[in-house]
Tab-separated table of C-alpha atoms in Angstrom:
chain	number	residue	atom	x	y	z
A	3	UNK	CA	16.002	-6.859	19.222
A	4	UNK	CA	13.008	-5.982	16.900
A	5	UNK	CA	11.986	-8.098	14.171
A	6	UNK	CA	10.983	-6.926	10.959
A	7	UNK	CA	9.103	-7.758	7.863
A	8	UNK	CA	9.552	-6.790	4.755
A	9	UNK	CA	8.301	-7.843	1.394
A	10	UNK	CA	8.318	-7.914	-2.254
A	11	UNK	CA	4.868	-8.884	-4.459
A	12	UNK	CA	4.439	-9.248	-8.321
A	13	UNK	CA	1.163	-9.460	-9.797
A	14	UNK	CA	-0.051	-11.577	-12.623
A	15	UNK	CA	0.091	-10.125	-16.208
A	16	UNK	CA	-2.863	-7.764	-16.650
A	17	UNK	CA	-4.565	-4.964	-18.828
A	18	UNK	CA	-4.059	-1.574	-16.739
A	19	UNK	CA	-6.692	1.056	-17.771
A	20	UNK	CA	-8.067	4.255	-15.516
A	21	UNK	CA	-11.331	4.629	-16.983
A	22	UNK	CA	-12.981	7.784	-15.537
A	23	UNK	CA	-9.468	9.071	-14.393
A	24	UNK	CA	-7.309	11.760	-14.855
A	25	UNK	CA	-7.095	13.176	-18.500
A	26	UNK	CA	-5.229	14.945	-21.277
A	27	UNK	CA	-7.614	16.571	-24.042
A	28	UNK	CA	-9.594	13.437	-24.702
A	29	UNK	CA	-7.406	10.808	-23.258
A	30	UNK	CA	-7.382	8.765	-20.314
A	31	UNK	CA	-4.040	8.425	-18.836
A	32	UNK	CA	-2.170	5.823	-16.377
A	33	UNK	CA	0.495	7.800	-14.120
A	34	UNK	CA	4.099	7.325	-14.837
A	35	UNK	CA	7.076	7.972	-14.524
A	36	UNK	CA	11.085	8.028	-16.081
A	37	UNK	CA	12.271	4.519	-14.355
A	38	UNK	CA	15.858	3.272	-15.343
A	39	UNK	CA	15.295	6.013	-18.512
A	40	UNK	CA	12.620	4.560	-19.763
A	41	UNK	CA	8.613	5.495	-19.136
A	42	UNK	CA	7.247	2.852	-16.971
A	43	UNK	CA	3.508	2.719	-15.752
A	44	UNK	CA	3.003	3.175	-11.795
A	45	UNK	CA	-0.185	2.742	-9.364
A	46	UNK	CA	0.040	4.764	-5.861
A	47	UNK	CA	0.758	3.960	-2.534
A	48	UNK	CA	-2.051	4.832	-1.468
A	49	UNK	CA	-4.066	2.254	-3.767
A	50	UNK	CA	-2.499	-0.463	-2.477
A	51	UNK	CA	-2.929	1.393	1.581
A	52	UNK	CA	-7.185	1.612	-0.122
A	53	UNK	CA	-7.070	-2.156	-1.528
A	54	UNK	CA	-5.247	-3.725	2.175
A	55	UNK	CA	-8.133	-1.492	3.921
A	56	UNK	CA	-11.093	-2.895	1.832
A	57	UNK	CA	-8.968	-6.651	1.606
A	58	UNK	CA	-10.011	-6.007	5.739
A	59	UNK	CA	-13.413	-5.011	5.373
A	60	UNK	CA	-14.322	-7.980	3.069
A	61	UNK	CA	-13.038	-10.224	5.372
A	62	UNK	CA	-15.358	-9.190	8.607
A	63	UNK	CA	-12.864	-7.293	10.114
A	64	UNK	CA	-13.653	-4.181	11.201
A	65	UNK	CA	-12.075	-0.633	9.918
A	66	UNK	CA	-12.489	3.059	11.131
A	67	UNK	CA	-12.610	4.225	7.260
A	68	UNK	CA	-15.341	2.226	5.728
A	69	UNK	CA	-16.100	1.651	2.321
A	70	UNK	CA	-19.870	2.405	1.370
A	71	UNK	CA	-20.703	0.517	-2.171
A	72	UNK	CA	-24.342	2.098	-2.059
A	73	UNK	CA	-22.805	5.627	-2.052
A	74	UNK	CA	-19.505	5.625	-3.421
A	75	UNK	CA	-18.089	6.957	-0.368
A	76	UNK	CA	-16.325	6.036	2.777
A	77	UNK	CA	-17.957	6.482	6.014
A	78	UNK	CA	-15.930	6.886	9.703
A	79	UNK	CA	-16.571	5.081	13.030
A	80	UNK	CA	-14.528	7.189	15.048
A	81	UNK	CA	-13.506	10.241	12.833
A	82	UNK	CA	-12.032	11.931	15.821
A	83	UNK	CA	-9.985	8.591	16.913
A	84	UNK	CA	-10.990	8.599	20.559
A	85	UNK	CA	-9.266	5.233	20.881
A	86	UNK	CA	-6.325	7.121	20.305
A	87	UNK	CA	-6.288	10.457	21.369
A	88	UNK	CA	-8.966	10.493	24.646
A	89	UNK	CA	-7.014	10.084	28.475
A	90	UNK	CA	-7.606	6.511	28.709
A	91	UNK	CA	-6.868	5.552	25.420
A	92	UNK	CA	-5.167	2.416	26.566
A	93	UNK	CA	-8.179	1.026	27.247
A	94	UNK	CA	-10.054	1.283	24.346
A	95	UNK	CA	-10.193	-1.122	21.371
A	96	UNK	CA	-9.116	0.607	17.935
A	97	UNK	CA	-9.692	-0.277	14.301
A	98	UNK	CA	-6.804	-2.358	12.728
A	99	UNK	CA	-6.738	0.349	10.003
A	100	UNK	CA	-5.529	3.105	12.197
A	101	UNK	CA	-3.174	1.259	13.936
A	102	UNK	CA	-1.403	-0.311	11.087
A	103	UNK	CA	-1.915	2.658	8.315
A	104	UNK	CA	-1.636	5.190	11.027
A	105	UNK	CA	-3.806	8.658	10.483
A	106	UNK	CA	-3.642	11.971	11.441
A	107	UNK	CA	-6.501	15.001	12.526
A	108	UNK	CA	-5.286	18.164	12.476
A	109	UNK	CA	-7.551	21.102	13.676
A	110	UNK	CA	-6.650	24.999	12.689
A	111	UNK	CA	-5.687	27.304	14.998
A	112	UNK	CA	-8.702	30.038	16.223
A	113	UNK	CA	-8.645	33.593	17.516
A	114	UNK	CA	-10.348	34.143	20.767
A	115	UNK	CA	-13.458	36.302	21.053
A	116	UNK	CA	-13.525	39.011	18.871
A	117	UNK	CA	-11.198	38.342	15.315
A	118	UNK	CA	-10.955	42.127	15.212
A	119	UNK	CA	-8.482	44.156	17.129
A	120	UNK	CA	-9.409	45.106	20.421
A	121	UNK	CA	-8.925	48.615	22.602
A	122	UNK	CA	-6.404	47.262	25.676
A	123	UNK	CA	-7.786	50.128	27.340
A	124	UNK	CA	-5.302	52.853	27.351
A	125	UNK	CA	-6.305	53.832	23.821
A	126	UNK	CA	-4.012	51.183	21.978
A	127	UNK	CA	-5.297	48.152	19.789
A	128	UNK	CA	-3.894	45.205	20.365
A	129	UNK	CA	-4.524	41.525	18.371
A	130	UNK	CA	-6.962	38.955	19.894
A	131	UNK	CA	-4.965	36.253	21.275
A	132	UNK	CA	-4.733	33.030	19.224
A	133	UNK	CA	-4.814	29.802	19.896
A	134	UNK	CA	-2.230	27.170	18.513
A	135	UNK	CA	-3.697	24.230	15.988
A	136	UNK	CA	-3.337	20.802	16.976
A	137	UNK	CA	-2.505	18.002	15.221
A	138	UNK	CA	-3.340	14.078	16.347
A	139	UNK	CA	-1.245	11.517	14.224
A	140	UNK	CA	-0.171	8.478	14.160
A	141	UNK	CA	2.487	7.221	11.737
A	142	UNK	CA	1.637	4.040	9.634
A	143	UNK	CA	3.746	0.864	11.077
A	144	UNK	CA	3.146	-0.150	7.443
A	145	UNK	CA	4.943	0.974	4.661
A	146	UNK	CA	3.923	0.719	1.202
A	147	UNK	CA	6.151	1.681	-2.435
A	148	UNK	CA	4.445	2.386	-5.520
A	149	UNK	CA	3.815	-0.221	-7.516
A	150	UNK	CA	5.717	-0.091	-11.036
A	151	UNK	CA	5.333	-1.927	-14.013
A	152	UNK	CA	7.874	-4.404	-15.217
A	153	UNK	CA	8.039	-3.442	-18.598
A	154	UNK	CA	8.291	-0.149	-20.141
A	155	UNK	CA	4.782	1.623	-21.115
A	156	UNK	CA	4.809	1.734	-25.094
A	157	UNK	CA	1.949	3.909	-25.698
A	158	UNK	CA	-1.085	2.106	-26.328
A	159	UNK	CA	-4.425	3.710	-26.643
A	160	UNK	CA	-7.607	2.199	-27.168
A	161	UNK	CA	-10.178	4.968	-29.103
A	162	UNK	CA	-14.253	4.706	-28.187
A	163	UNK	CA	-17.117	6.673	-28.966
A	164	UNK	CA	-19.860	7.592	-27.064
A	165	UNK	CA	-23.726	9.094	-28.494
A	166	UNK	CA	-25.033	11.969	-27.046
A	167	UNK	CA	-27.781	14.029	-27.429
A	168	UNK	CA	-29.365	14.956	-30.261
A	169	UNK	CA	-27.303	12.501	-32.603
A	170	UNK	CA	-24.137	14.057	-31.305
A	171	UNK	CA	-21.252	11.852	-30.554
A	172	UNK	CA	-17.816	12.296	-28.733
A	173	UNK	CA	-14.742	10.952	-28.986
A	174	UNK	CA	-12.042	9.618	-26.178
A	175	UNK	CA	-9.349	7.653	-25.886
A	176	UNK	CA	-7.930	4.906	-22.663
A	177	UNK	CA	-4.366	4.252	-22.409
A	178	UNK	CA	-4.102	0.560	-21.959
A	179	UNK	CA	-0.658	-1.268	-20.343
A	180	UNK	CA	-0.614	-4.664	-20.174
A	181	UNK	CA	2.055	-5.781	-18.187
A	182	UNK	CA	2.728	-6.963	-14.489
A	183	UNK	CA	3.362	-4.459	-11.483
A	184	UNK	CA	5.953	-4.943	-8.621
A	185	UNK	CA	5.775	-3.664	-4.979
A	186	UNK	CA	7.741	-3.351	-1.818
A	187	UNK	CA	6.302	-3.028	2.175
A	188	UNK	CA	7.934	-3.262	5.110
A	189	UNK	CA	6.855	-2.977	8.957
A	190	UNK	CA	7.921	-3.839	12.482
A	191	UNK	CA	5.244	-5.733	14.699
A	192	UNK	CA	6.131	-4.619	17.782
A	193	UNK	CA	5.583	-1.290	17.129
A	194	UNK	CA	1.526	-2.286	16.792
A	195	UNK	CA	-0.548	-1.437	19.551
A	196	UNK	CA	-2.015	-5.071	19.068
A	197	UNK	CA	0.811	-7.403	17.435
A	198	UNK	CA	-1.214	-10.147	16.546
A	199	UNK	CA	-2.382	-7.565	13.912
A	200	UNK	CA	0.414	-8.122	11.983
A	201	UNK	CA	-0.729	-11.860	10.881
A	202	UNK	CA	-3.793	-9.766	9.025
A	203	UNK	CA	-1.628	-8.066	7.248
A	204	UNK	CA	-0.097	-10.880	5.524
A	205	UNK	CA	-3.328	-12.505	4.646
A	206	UNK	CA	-4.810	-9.079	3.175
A	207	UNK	CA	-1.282	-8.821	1.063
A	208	UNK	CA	-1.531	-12.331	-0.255
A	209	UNK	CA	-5.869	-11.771	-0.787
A	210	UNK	CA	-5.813	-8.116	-2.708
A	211	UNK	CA	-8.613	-7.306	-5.830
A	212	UNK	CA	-8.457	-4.885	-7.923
A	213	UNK	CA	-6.058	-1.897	-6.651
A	214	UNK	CA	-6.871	1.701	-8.859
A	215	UNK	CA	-9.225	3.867	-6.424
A	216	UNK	CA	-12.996	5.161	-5.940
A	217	UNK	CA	-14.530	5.292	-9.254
A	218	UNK	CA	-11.723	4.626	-11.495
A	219	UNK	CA	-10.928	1.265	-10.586
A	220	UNK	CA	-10.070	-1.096	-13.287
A	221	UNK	CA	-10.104	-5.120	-12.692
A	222	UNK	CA	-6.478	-5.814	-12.375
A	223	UNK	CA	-5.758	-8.522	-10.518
A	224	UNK	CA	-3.295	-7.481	-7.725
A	225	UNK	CA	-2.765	-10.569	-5.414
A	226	UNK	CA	0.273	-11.733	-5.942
A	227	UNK	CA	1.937	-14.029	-8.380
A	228	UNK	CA	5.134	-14.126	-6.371
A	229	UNK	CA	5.738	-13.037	-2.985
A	230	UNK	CA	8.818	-12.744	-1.292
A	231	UNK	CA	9.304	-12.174	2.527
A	232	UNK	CA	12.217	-11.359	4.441
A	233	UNK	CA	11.730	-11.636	8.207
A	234	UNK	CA	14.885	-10.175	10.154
A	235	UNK	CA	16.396	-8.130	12.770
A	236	UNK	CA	18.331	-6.266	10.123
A	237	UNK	CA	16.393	-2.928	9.822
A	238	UNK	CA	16.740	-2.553	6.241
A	239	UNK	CA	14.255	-4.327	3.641
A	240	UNK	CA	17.218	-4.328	0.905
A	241	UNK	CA	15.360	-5.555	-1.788
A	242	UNK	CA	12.209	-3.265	-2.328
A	243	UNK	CA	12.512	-3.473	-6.426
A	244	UNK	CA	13.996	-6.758	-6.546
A	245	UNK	CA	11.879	-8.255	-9.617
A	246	UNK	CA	13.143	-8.205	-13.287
A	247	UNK	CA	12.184	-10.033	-16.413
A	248	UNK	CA	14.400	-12.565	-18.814
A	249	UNK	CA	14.846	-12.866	-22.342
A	250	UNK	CA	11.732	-15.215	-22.539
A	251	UNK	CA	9.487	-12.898	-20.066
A	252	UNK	CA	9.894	-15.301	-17.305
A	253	UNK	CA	10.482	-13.404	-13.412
A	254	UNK	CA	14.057	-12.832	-12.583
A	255	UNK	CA	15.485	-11.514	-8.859
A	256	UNK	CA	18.858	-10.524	-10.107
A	257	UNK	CA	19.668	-8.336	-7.456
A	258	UNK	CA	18.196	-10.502	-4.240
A	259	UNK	CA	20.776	-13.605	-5.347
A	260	UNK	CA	23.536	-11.240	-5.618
A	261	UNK	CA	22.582	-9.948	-2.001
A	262	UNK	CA	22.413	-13.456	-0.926
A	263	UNK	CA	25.651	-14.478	-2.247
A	264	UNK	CA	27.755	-11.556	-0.694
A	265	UNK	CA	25.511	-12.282	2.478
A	266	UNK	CA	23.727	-9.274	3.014
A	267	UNK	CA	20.511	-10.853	2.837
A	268	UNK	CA	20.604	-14.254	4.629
A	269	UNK	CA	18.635	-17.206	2.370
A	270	UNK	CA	17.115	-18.289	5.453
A	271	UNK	CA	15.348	-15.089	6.341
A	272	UNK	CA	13.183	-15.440	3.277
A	273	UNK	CA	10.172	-17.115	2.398
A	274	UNK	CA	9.229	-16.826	-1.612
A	275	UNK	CA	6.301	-18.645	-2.572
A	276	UNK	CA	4.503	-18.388	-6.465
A	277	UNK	CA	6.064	-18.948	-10.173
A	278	UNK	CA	9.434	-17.778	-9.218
A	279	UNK	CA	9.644	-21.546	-7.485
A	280	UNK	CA	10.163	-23.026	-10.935
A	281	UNK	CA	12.371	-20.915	-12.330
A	282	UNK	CA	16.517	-20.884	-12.008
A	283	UNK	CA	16.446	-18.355	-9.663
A	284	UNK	CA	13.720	-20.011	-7.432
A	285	UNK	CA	15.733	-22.741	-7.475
A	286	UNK	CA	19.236	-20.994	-6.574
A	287	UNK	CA	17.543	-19.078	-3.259
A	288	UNK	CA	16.092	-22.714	-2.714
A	289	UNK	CA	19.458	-24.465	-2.766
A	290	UNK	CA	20.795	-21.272	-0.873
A	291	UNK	CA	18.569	-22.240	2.185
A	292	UNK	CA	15.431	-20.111	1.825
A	293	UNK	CA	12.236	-21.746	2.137
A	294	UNK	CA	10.881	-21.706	-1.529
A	295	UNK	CA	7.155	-22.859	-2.796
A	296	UNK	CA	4.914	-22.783	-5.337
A	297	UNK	CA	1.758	-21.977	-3.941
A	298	UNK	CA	1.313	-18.390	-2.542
A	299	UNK	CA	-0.740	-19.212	0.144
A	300	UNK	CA	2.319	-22.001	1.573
A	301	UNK	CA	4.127	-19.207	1.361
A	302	UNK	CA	2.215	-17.288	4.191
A	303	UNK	CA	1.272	-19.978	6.501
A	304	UNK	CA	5.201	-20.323	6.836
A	305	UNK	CA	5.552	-16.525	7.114
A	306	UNK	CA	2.572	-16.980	9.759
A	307	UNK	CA	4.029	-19.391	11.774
A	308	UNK	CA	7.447	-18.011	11.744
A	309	UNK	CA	6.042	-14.788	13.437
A	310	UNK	CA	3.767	-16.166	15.707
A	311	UNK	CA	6.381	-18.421	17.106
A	312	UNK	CA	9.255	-14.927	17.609
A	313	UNK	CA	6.904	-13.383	18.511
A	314	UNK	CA	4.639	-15.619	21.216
A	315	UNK	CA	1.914	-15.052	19.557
């Protein structure tokens, strides 16, 4: 039977802000959306993929889609992903990036010789022949949710002005959030063309920077404050959202104990390590049988070892 990890992150209370983002009029915005009816704050999917790619490159490892600080831009090793889609593909190495976040090339389809129609000969035209588009792709063993704030966005706006020319001088405004953000992932090893890949993804989940894309990154500090893992053969992660917040602002996981208590999610299967230690419900999954630290970084050597020894690694 397959294992599977999954996973649930908080971050440390920060100051969101997308300077140089998306705008409306003269105001910088955050995205949102309408969570539990009220307007929470949100970072993509695809920020987090961009922060666990360059969390990679940092560390020496090395990625098809590399980041370029001198230009601003990423540049490709192997754009057309020969490792993947050449004969022998078997037997070449590939970038950790493509095999865990997947990709895909697709190429349009094209008419052969002549786009016009062309005489068939007995006075008739007929189309030029086309050729079918093809599409490469490989589908991401990891999966990442958007990251959501814990508390509701409230509208704050921070106004600045900037000098132009000729005396001239413009207004704009930032929307500012400060709150924490929560996140779920989840993955299954064995479907990695090299397992042993999967141990680098915990240690660029427990090591991200700031998560916002390209230019408009703000300093946020996205590794996490808490981290919860779940490693099981139960296919389901069950507890993507699980973080909430108590009268006094301290982290909650209402919904994991309950889970725990009418044994869907057994207490053993998980491995929590930050803040949430010292709190009551750190110390109920504790008492429950989960494996329950302070430090985040205890918390993924244990995660570590527990897959490396499943999985013979």
């Amino acid at each position: 039977m397959s294992k599977h990890l999954f996973g649930i992150l908080v971050t440390p209370y920060g100051t969101a802000a997308n300077n140089r983002g998306a705008t409306e009029s003269n105001i910088t915005t955050l995205q949102k959306i309408l969570w539990k009816n009220e307007v929470h704050t949100t970072v993509s999917a695809e920020a987090i993929r961009w922060a666990i790619r360059y969390a990679w490159q940092s560390a020496g490892i090395a990625v098809n889609r590399k980041w370029d600080e001198e230009k601003s831009d990423h540049e490709w090793q192997d754009q057309k992903w020969l490792a993947w889609t050449s004969p022998d593909c078997k037997d070449k190495p590939s970038f950790i990036d493509d095999d865990v976040l997947g990709f895909m090339l697709a190429e349009a389809g094209k008419t052969e010789g002549n786009d016009a129609e062309a005489d068939d000969g007995g006075g008739k035209k007929k189309k030029a022949p086309r050729v079918k588009g093809t599409c490469d792709k490989r589908r991401g063993v990891l999966e990442v949710t958007r990251a959501l704030s814990l508390t509701p966005f409230a509208g704050d706006i921070t106004f600045n002005a900037k000098s132009g020319e000729k005396g001239s001088t413009s207004l704009y405004g930032t929307e500012v959030h400060a709150t924490r953000y929560q996140y779920g992932f989840a993955m299954t090893p064995g479907l990695l063309r090299e397992q042993s890949r999967v141990i680098s993804v915990v240690d660029a989940l427990v090591s991200l920077a700031e998560v916002a894309g390209n230019q408009s990154r703000f300093l946020f500090d996205f590794s996490p404050e808490t981290i919860i893992f779940r490693w099981t053969d139960d296919f389901s992660p069950r507890m993507l959202y699980g973080f909430g917040l108590d009268a006094a602002g301290g982290l909650t996981v209402p919904d994991l104990l309950r889970r725990v208590e009418s044994g869907d999610v057994k207490a053993s299967e998980l491995v929590v390590g930050g803040s949430l230690a010292e709190t009551p419900d750190g110390k109920k999954l504790e008492n429950a049988g989960a494996f329950v630290k302070g430090g985040v970084l205890a918390a993924a050597t244990e995660m570590k070892n527990r897959i490396k020894a499943d999985m013979g690694l």
